[in-house]
mmCIF file of C-alpha atoms in Angstrom:
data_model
loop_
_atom_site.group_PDB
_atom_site.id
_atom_site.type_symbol
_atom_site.label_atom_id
_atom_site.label_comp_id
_atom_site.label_asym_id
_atom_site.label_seq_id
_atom_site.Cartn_x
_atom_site.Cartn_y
_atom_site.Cartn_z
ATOM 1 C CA UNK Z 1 58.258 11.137 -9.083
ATOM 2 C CA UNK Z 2 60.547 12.471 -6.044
ATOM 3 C CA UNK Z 3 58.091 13.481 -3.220
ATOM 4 C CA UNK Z 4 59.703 15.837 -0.324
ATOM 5 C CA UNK Z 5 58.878 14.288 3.146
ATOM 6 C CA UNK Z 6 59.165 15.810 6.498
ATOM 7 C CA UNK Z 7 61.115 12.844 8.254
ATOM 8 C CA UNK Z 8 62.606 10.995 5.288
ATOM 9 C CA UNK Z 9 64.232 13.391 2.962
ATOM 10 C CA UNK Z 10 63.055 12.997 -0.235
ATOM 11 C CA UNK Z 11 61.546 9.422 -1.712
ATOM 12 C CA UNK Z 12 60.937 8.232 -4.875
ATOM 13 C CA UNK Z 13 57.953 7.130 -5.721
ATOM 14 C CA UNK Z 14 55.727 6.198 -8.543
ATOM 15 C CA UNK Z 15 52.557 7.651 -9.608
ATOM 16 C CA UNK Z 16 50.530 4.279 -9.038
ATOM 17 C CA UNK Z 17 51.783 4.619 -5.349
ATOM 18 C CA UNK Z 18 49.753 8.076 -4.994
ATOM 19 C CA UNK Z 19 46.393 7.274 -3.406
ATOM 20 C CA UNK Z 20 43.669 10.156 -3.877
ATOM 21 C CA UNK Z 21 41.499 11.153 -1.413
ATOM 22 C CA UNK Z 22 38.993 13.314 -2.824
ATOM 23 C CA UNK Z 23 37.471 14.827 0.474
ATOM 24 C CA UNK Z 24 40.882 14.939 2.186
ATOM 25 C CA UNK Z 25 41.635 14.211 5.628
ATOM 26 C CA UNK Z 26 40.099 15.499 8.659
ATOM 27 C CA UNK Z 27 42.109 18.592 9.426
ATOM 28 C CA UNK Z 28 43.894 18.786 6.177
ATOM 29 C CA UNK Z 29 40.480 18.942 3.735
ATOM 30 C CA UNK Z 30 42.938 20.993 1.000
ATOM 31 C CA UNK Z 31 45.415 18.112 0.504
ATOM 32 C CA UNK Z 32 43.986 15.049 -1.742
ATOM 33 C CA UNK Z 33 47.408 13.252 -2.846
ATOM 34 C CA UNK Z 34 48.947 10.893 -0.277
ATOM 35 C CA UNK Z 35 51.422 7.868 -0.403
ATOM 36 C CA UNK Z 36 52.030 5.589 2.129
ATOM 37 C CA UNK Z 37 55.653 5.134 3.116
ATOM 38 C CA UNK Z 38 56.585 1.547 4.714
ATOM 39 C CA UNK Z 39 53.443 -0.245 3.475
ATOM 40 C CA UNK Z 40 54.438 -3.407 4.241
ATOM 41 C CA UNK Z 41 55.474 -2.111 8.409
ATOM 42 C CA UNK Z 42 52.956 -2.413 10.612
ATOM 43 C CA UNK Z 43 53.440 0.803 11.373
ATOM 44 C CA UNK Z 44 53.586 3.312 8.291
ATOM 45 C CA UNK Z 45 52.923 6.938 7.538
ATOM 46 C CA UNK Z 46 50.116 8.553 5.173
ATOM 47 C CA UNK Z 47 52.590 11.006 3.401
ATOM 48 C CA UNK Z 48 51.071 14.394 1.455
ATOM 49 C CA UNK Z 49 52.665 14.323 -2.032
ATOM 50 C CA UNK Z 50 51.039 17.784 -1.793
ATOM 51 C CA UNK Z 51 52.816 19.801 1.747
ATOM 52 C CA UNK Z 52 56.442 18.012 3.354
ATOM 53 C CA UNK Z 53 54.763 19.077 6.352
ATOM 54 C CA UNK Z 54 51.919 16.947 6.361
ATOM 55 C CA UNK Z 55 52.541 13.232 7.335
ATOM 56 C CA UNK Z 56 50.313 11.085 9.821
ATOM 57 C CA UNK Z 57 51.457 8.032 11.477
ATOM 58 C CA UNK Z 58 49.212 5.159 11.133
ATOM 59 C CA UNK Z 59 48.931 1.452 11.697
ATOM 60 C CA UNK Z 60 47.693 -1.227 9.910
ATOM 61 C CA UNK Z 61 44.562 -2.204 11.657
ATOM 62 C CA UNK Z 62 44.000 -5.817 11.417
ATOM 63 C CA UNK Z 63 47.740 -6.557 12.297
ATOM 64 C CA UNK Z 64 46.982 -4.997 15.484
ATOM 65 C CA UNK Z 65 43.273 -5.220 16.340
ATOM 66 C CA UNK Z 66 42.185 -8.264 14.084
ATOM 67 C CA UNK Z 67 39.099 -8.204 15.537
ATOM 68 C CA UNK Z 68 38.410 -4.388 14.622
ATOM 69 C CA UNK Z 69 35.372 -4.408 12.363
ATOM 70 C CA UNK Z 70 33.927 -1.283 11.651
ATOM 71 C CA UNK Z 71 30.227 -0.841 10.604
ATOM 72 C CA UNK Z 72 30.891 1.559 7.357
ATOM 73 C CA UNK Z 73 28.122 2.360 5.248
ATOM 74 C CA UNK Z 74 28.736 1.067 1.502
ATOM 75 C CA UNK Z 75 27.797 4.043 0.133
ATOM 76 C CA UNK Z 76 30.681 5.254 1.364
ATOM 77 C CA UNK Z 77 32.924 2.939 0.221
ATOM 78 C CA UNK Z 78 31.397 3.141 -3.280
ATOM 79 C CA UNK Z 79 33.236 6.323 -3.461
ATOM 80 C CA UNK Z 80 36.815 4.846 -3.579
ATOM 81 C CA UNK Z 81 35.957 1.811 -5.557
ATOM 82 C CA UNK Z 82 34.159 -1.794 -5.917
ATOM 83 C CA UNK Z 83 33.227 -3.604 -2.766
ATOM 84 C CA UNK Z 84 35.937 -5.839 -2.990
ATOM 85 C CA UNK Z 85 37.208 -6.673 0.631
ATOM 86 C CA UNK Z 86 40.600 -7.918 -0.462
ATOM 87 C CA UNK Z 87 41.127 -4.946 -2.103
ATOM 88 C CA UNK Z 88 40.088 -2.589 1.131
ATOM 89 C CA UNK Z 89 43.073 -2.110 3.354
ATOM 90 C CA UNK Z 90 42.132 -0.188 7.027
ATOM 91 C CA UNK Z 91 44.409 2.208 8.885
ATOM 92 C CA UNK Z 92 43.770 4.496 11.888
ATOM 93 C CA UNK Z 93 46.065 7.294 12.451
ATOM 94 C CA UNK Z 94 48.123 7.039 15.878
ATOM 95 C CA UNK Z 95 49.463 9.893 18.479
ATOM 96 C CA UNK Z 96 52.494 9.586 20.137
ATOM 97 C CA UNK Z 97 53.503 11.912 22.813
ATOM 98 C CA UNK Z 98 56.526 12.327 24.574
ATOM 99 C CA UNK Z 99 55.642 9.463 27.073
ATOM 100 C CA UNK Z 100 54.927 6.850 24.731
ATOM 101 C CA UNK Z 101 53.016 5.185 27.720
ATOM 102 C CA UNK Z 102 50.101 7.809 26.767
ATOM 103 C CA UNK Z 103 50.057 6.926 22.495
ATOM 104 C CA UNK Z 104 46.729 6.513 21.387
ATOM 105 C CA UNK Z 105 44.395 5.278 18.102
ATOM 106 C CA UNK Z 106 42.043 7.081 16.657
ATOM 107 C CA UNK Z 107 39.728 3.894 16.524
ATOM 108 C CA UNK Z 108 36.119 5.943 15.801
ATOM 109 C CA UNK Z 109 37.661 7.270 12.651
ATOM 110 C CA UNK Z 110 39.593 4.845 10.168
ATOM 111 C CA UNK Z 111 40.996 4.967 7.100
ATOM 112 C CA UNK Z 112 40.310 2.836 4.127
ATOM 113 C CA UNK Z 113 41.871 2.541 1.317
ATOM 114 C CA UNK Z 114 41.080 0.512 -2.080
ATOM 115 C CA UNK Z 115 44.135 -0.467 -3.286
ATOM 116 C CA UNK Z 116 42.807 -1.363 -6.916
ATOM 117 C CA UNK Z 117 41.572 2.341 -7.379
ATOM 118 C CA UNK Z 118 44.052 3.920 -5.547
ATOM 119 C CA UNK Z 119 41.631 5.794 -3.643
ATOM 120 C CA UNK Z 120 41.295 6.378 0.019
ATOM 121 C CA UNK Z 121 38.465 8.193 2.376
ATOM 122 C CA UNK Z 122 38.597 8.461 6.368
ATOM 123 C CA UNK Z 123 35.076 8.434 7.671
ATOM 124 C CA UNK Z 124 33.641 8.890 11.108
ATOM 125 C CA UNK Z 125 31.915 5.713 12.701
ATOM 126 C CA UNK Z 126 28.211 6.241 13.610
ATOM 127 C CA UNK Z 127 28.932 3.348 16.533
ATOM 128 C CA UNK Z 128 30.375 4.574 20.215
ATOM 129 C CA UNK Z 129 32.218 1.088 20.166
ATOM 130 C CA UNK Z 130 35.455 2.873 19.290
ATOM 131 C CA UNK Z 131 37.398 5.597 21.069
ATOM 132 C CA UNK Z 132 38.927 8.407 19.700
ATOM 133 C CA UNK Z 133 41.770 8.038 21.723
ATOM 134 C CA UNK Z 134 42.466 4.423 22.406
ATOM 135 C CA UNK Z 135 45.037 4.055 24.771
ATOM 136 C CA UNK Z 136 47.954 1.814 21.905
ATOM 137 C CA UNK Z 137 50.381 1.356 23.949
ATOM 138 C CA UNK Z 138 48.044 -0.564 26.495
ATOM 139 C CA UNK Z 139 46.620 -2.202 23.626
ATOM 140 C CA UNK Z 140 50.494 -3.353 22.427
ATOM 141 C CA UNK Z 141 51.738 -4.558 25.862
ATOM 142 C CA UNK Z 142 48.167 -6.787 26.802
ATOM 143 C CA UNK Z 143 48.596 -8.174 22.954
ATOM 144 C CA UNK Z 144 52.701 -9.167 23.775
ATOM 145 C CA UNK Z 145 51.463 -10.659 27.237
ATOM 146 C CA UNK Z 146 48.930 -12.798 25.438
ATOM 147 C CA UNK Z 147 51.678 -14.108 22.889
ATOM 148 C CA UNK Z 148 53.407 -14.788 25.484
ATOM 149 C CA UNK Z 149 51.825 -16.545 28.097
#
């Protein structure tokens, strides 16, 4: 299946690589089909099959926050599949702005995905642990001076 992208041209994909969110994203409730292009980055984007236009940068949580561990109700996850924690894989959604200094994660409102069911859902933590806008690049630059001291 050739999917249009905003960025990238147009990619081939296959249908197995579509993940369904049945409630949509917040902001873009109409669109349910996504794929996610450059899975295996730690950075990677949540791509509408549905509208070119709509395509969210994201990271892969636990490469960057490993100790990010959101309190979701399993209920919720329910909805995309088994409670199978090797089969969940969490994302938030980044911003970057012009100054890069400023990019942020959306930490209050992840995205999980079952990877067995193809299925995804972004929910919005009850907890005020996590920010909205979580200053990344801050985030990036302690996590490199840790490594390397």
């Amino acid at each position: 299946m050739l999917v249009e992208t905003k960025y990238f041209g147009k990619i081939e994909i296959d249908k197995e690589q579509i993940i369904t969110f049945e409630d949509g994203i917040f902001g873009f409730n109409q669109y349910h089909e996504y794929t996610i292009l450059f899975a295996n980055d730690i950075l990677c984007w949540l791509q509408s099959v549905e509208d070119k236009d709509i395509v969210l940068p994201m990271i892969v949580t636990p490469l960057v926050f490993p100790d990010y561990s959101p309190d979701v109700d399993d209920e919720l996850i329910l909805r995309i599949g088994k409670l199978n924690q090797e089969d969940l894989v969490l994302y938030n959604i980044i911003v970057v702005p012009e100054d890069v200094e400023k990019m942020t994660t959306n930490l209050k409102a992840p995205i999980i995905i079952n990877s067995k069911s193809n299925k995804g859902i972004q929910v919005i933590l009850d907890s005020d642990e996590y920010n909205i806008k979580h200053n990344l690049y801050e985030h990036l630059k302690e996590s490199k001076q840790k490594v390397g001291e």
